[in-house]
Coordinates of C-alpha atoms and ligand atoms in Angstrom, one line a residue:
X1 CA 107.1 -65.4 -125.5
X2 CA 108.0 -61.6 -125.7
X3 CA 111.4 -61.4 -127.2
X4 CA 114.2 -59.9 -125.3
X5 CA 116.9 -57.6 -126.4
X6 CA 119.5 -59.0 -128.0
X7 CA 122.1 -59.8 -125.7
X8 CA 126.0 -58.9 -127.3
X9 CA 128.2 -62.7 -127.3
X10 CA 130.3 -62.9 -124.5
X11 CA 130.6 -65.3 -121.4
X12 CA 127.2 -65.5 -120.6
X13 CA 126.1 -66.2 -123.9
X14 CA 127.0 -69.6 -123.4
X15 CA 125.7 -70.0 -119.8
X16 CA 122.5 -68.9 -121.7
X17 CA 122.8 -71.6 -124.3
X18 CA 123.2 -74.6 -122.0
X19 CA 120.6 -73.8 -120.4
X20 CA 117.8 -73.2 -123.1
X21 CA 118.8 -76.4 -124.1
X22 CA 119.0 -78.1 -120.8
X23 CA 115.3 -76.6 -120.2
X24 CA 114.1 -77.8 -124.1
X25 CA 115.3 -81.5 -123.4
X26 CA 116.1 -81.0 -127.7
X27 CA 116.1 -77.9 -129.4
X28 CA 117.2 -77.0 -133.2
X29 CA 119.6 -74.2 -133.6
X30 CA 117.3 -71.7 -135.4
X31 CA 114.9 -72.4 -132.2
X32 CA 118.0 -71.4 -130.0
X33 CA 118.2 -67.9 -131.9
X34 CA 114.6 -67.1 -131.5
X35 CA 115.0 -68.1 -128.1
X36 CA 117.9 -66.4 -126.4
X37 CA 117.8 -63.5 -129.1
X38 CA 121.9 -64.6 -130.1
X39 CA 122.4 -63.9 -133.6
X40 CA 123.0 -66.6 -135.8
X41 CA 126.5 -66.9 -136.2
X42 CA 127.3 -66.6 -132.4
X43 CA 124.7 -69.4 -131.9
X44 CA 127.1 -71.5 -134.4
X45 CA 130.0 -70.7 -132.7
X46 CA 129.2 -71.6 -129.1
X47 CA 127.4 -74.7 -130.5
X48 CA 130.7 -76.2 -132.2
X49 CA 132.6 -75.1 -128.7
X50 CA 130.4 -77.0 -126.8
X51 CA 130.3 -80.2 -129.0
X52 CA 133.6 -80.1 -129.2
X53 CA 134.2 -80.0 -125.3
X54 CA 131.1 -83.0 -125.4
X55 CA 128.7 -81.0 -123.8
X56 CA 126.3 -81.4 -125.8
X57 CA 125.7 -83.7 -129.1
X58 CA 123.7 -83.7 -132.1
X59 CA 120.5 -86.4 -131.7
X60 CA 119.0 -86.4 -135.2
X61 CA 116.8 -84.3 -136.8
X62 CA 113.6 -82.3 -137.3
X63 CA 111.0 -84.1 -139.9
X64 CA 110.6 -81.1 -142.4
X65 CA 107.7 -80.3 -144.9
X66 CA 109.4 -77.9 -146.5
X67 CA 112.8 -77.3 -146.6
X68 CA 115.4 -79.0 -145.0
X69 CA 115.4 -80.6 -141.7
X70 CA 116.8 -79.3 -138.9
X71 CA 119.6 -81.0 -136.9
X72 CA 118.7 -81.1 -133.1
X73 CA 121.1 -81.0 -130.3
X74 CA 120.7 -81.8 -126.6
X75 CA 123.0 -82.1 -123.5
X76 CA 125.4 -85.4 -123.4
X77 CA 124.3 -86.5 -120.5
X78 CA 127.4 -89.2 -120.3
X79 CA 130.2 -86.8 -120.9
X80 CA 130.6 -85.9 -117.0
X81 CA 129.3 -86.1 -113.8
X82 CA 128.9 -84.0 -110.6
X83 CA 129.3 -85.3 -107.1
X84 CA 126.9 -84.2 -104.1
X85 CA 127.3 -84.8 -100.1
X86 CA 124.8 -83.8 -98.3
X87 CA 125.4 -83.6 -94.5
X88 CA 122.2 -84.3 -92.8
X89 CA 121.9 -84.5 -89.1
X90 CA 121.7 -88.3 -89.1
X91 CA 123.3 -89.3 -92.1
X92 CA 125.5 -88.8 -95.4
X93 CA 123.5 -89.1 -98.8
X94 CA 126.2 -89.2 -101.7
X95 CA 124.8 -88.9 -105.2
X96 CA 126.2 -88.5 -108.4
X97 CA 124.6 -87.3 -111.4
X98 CA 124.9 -86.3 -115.3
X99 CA 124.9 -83.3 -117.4
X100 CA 121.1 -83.5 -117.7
X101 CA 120.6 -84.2 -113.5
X102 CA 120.0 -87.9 -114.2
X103 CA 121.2 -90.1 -110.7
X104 CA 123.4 -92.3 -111.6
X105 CA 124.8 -93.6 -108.2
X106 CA 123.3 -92.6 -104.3
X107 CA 124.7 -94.0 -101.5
X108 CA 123.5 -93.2 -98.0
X109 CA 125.6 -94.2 -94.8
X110 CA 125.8 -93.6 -90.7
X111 CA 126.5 -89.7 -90.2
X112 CA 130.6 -90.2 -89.1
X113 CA 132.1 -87.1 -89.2
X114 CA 132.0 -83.2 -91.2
X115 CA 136.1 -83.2 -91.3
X116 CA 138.2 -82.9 -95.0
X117 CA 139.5 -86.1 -94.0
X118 CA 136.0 -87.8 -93.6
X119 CA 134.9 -86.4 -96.5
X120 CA 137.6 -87.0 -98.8
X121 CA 137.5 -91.1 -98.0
X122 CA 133.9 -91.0 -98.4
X123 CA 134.3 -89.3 -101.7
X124 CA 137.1 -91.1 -102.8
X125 CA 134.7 -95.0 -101.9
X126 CA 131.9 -93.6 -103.2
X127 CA 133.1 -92.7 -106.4
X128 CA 135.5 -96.0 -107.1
X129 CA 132.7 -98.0 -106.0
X130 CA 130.2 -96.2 -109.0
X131 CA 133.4 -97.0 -111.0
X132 CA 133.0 -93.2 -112.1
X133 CA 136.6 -91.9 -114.1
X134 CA 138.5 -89.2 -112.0
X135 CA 138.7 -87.1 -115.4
X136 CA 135.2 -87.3 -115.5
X137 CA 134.1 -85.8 -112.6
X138 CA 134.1 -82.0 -112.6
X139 CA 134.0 -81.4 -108.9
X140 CA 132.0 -82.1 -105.2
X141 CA 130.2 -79.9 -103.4
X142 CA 129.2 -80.5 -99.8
X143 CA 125.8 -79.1 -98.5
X144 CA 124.7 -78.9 -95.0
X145 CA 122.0 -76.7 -92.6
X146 CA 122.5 -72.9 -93.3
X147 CA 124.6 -71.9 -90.4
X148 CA 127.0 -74.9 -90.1
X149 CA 129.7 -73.4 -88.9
X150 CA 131.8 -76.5 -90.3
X151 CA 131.3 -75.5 -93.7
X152 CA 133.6 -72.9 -94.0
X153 CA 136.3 -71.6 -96.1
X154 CA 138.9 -73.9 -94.0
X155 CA 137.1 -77.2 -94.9
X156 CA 137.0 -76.3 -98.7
X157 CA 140.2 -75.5 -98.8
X158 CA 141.5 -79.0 -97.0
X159 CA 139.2 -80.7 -99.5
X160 CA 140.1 -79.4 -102.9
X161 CA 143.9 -80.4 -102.2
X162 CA 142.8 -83.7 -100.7
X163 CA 140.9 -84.6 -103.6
X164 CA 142.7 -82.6 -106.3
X165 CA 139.4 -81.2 -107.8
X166 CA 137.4 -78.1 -107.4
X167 CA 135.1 -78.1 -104.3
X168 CA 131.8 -76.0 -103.5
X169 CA 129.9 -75.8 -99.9
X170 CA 126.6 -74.1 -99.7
X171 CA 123.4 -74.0 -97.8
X172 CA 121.3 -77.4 -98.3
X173 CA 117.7 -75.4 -98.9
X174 CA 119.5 -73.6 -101.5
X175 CA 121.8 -76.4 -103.2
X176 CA 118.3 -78.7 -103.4
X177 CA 116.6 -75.7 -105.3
X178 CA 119.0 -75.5 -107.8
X179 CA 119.0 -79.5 -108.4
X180 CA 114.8 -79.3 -108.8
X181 CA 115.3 -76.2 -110.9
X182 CA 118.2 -78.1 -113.2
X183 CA 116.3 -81.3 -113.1
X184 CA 112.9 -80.6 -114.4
X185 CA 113.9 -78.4 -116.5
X186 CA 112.6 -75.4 -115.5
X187 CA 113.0 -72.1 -117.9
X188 CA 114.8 -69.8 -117.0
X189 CA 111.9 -66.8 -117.0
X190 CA 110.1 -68.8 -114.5
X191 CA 110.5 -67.5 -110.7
X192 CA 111.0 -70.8 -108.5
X193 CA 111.3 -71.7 -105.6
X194 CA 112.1 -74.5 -103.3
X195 CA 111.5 -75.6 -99.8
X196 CA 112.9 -77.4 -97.8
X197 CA 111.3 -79.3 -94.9
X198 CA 113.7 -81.0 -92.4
X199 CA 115.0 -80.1 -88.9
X200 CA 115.1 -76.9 -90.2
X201 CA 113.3 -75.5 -92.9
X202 CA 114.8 -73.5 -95.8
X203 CA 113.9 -71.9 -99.0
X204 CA 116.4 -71.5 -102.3
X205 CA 115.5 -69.2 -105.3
X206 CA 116.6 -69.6 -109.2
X207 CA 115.8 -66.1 -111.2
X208 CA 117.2 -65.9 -114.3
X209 CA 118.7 -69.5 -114.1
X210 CA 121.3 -68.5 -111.5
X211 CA 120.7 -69.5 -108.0
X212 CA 119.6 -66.1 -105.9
X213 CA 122.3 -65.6 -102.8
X214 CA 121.6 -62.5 -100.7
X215 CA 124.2 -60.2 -99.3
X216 CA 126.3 -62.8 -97.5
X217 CA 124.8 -66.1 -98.8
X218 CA 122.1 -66.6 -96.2
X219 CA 118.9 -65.5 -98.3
X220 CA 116.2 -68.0 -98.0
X221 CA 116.3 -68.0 -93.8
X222 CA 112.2 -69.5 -94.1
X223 CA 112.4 -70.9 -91.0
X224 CA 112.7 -67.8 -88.9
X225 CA 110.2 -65.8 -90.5
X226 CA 107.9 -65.5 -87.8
X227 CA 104.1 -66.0 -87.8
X228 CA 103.4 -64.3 -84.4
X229 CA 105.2 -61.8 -82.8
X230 CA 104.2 -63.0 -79.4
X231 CA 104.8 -66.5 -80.1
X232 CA 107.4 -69.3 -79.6
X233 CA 110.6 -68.2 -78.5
X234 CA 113.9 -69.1 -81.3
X235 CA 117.0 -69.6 -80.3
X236 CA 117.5 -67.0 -83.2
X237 CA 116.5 -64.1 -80.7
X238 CA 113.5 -63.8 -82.7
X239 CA 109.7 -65.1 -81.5
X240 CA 107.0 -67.2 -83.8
X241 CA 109.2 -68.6 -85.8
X242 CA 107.6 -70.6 -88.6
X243 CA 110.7 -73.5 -87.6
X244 CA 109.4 -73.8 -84.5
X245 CA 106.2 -75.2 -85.2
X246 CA 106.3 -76.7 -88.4
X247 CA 110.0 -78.2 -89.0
X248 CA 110.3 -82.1 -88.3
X249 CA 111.5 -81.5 -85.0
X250 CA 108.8 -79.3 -84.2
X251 CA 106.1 -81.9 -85.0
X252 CA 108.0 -84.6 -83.1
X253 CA 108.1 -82.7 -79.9
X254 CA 104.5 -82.1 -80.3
X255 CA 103.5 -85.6 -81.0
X256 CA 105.6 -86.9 -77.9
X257 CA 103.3 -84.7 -75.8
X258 CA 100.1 -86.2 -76.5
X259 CA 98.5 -89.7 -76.0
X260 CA 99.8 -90.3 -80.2
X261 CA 103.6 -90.6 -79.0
X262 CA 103.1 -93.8 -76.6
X263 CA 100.4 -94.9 -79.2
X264 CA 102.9 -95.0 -81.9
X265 CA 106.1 -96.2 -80.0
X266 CA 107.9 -92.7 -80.5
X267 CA 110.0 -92.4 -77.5
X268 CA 112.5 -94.9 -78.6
X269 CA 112.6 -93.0 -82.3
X270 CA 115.2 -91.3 -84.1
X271 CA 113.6 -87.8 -84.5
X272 CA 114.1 -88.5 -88.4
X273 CA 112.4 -92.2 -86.9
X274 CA 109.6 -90.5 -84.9
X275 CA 108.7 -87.9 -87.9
X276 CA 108.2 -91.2 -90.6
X277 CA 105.8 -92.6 -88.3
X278 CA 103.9 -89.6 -87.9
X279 CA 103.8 -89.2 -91.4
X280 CA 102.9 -92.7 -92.6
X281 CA 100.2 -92.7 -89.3
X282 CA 99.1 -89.9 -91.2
X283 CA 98.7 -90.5 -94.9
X284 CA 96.9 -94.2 -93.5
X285 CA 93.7 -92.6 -91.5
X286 CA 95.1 -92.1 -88.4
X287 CA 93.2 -88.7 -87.6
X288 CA 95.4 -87.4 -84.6
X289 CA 98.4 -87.8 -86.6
X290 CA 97.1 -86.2 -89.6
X291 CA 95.4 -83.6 -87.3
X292 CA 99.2 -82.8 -85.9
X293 CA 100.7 -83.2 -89.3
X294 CA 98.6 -81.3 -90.9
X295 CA 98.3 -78.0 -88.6
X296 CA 102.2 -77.8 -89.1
X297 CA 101.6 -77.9 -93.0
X298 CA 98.8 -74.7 -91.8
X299 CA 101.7 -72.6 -89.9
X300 CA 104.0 -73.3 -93.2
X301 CA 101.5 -72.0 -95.4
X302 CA 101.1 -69.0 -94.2
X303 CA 105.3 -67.9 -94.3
X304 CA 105.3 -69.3 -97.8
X305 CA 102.7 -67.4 -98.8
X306 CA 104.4 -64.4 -97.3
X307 CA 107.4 -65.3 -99.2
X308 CA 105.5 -65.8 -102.6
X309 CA 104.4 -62.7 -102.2
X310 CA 107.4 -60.8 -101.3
X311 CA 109.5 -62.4 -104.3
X312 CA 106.1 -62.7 -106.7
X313 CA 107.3 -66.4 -107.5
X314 CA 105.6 -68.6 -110.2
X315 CA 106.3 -71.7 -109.5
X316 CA 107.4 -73.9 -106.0
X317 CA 108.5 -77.2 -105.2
X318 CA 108.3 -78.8 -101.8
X319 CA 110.9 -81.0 -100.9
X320 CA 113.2 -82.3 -97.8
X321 CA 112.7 -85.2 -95.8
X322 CA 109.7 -83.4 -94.0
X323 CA 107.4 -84.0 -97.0
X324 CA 108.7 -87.0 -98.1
X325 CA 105.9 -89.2 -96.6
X326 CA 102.9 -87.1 -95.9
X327 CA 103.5 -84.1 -98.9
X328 CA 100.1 -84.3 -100.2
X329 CA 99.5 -83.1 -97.0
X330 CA 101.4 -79.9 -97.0
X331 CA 101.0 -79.7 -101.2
X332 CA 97.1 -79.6 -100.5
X333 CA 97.0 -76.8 -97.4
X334 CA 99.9 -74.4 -99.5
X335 CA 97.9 -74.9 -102.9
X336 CA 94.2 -74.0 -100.6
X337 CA 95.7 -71.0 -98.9
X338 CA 97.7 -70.0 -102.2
X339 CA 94.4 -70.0 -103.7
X340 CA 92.2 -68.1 -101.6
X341 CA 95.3 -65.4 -100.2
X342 CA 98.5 -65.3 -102.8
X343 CA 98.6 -61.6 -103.5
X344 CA 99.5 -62.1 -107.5
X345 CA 96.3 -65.0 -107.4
X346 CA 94.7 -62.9 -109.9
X347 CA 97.1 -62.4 -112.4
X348 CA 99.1 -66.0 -112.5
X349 CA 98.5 -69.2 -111.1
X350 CA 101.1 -70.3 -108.8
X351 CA 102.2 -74.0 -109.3
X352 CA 103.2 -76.2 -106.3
X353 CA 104.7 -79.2 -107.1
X354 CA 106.1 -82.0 -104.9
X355 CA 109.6 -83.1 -105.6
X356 CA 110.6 -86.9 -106.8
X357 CA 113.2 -87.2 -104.6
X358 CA 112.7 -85.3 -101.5
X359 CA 115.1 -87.1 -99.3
X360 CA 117.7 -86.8 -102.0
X361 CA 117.3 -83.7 -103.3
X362 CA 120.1 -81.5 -101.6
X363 CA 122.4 -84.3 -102.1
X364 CA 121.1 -84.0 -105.6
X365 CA 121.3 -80.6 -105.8
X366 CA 124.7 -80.2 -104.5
X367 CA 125.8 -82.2 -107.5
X368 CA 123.8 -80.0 -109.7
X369 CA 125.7 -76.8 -108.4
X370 CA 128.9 -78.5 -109.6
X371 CA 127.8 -79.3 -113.3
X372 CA 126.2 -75.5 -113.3
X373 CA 129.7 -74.4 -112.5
X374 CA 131.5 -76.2 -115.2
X375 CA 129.3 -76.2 -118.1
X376 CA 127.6 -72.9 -117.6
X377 CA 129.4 -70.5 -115.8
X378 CA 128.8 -67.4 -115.3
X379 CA 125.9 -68.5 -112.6
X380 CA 127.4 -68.7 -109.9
X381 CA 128.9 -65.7 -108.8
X382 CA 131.3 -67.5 -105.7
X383 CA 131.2 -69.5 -103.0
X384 CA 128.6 -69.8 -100.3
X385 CA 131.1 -69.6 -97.2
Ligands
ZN401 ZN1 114.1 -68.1 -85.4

């Protein structure tokens, strides 16, 4: 890897730290120097800081031919946790997770309400019922569709004296690509990003380890790039957008208007319902579903390859509830047309991966946003709203 310029100590130096080691899993100090070009000393420094705030911990050592070994350190994953809400249109997923992005409590109930109040008591049973300590808990951050005009300034405010802790809100497409950026370790050089298929589809961006924003915290608008300028009309003034034929709700509508709805009982579905059964019709031979399923997966291809190359990105994940059941299907028509169309094709492969834990993941990455905040700050520059 070329070597960059050494960067001076300061506040970002330890941003920079946690996450080389985050992305190594376990890393030696000399391997941290060579790495983030920190001199020595300042390396030893921030590493004693962060041990001493239990951050991270020393996990044995290096065998050594020569020499002595080298002690390794690695996040400590049980030191503190972040907490996620992620407001979908149906439900409330609430995860918690550790420093390293580990689950270690989800909880999904009836969608009842975006108020402080309803959020604070589901925070408040979530957490006591994971038996999590309040110390322990750096913070909440609730996600929801770019646009909710709920998830404002107001409802933060409300929230963080409710609860007495610190409180984020920010875009779901954008909270789940941090959380599939944190999780898997991705390096920081790497371009990614992340997108998310649901009622709305939405894209988030991690350069440089810090999650990219735009001008007013609306970058990643995937959904209304449009793929024909004389095609569907958008409520967002604009025509052919790529939401309007390839988001869950889209493919729903369009089932429910051919023989395949009655076929597969969709009428009396949940959209979120009617999309499942699509999807698992789909993925189990069904050839009108996978045929409708699959042309959707066609339209999203081609704005994500517009997007790759606009942004010259390296690596992508799918995720959302829209490829939770039938990704292969999307995986295998972006990978085919990133293949034979990607601008940068000839110069770096572009990886698409599917995520884990698609129906999770903003929940997840909510979470993730808060233990970026408190143990390497200096990524995230404010607040979405
Ligand atoms: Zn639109």
């Amino acid at each position: 890897m070329a070597r960059r310029e050494a960067p001076a100590a300061g506040p970002g130096s330890r941003a920079l730290i946690v996450d080389v080691i985050r992305s190594a899993n376990t890393i030696s100090r000399v391997e941290l120097a060579d790495l983030t070009g920190l001199t020595q000393p300042s390396i030893s420094i921030i590493v004693r800081e962060l041990i001493t705030d239990g951050i991270i911990h020393e996990t044995g050592s290096t065998d050594s031919v020569r020499g002595k070994p080298r002690k390794l350190i690695s996040l400590n994953p049980n030191n503190r946790f972040g907490v996620g809400i992620h407001l979908g249109p149906e439900t409330v997923t609430c995860v918690a997770i550790d420093l390293t992005g580990g689950v270690v409590g989800r909880e999904v109930v009836p969608f009842t309400g975006a108020g402080a109040a309803a959020l604070a008591g589901r925070f408040d049973d979530f957490t006591q019922a994971l038996d999590l300590p309040r110390e322990r808990i750096e913070g909440l951050a609730v996600v929801g569709p770019a646009g909710n005009t709920g998830l404002g300034g107001a409802l933060r405010a409300e929230l963080t004296s409710s609860i007495g802790l610190p409180v984020i809100v920010e875009n779901d497409a954008a909270a789940a690509a941090l959380g599939e950026f944190w999780s898997r370790r991705v390096s920081r050089e790497q371009s990614f990003g992340c997108i998310y298929v649901g009622a709305g589809i939405g894209a988030g961006f991690v350069f440089g380890g810090a999650l990219f924003r735009g001008a007013s915290f609306d970058a990643g608008e995937l959904g209304h790039m449009s793929i024909a300028f004389d095609g569907r009309e958008c409520p967002c003034g604009n025509r052919g957008c790529v939401e309007r034929y390839a988001s869950t709700t889209a493919v729903v509508a369009e089932a429910r208007a051919t023989p395949l709805g009655r076929r597969l009982g969709l009428e009396g579905a949940t959209t979120a319902g009617a999309y499942d059964l699509i999807s698992r019709a789909a993925v189990n031979g069904d050839r009108d579903a996978h045929a409708i399923v699959d042309q959707a997966a066609a339209y999203l291809s081609v704005a994500v390859t517009s997007m790759v190359n606009l942004l010259d990105l390296g690596r992508l994940v799918l995720t959302g509830p829209g490829v939770a059941l039938a990704g292969a299907i999307h995986a295998r028509r972006l990978r085919g047309h990133l293949d034979r169309t990607a601008h940068a094709r000839r110069r770096h492969g572009i990886v698409v991966e599917l995520s884990a834990q698609p129906r999770d993941t903003a929940a997840i990455g909510a979470a993730a946003l808060v233990v970026q905040a408190s143990i390497a700050p200096g990524h995230t520059p404010g607040q979405a709203y």
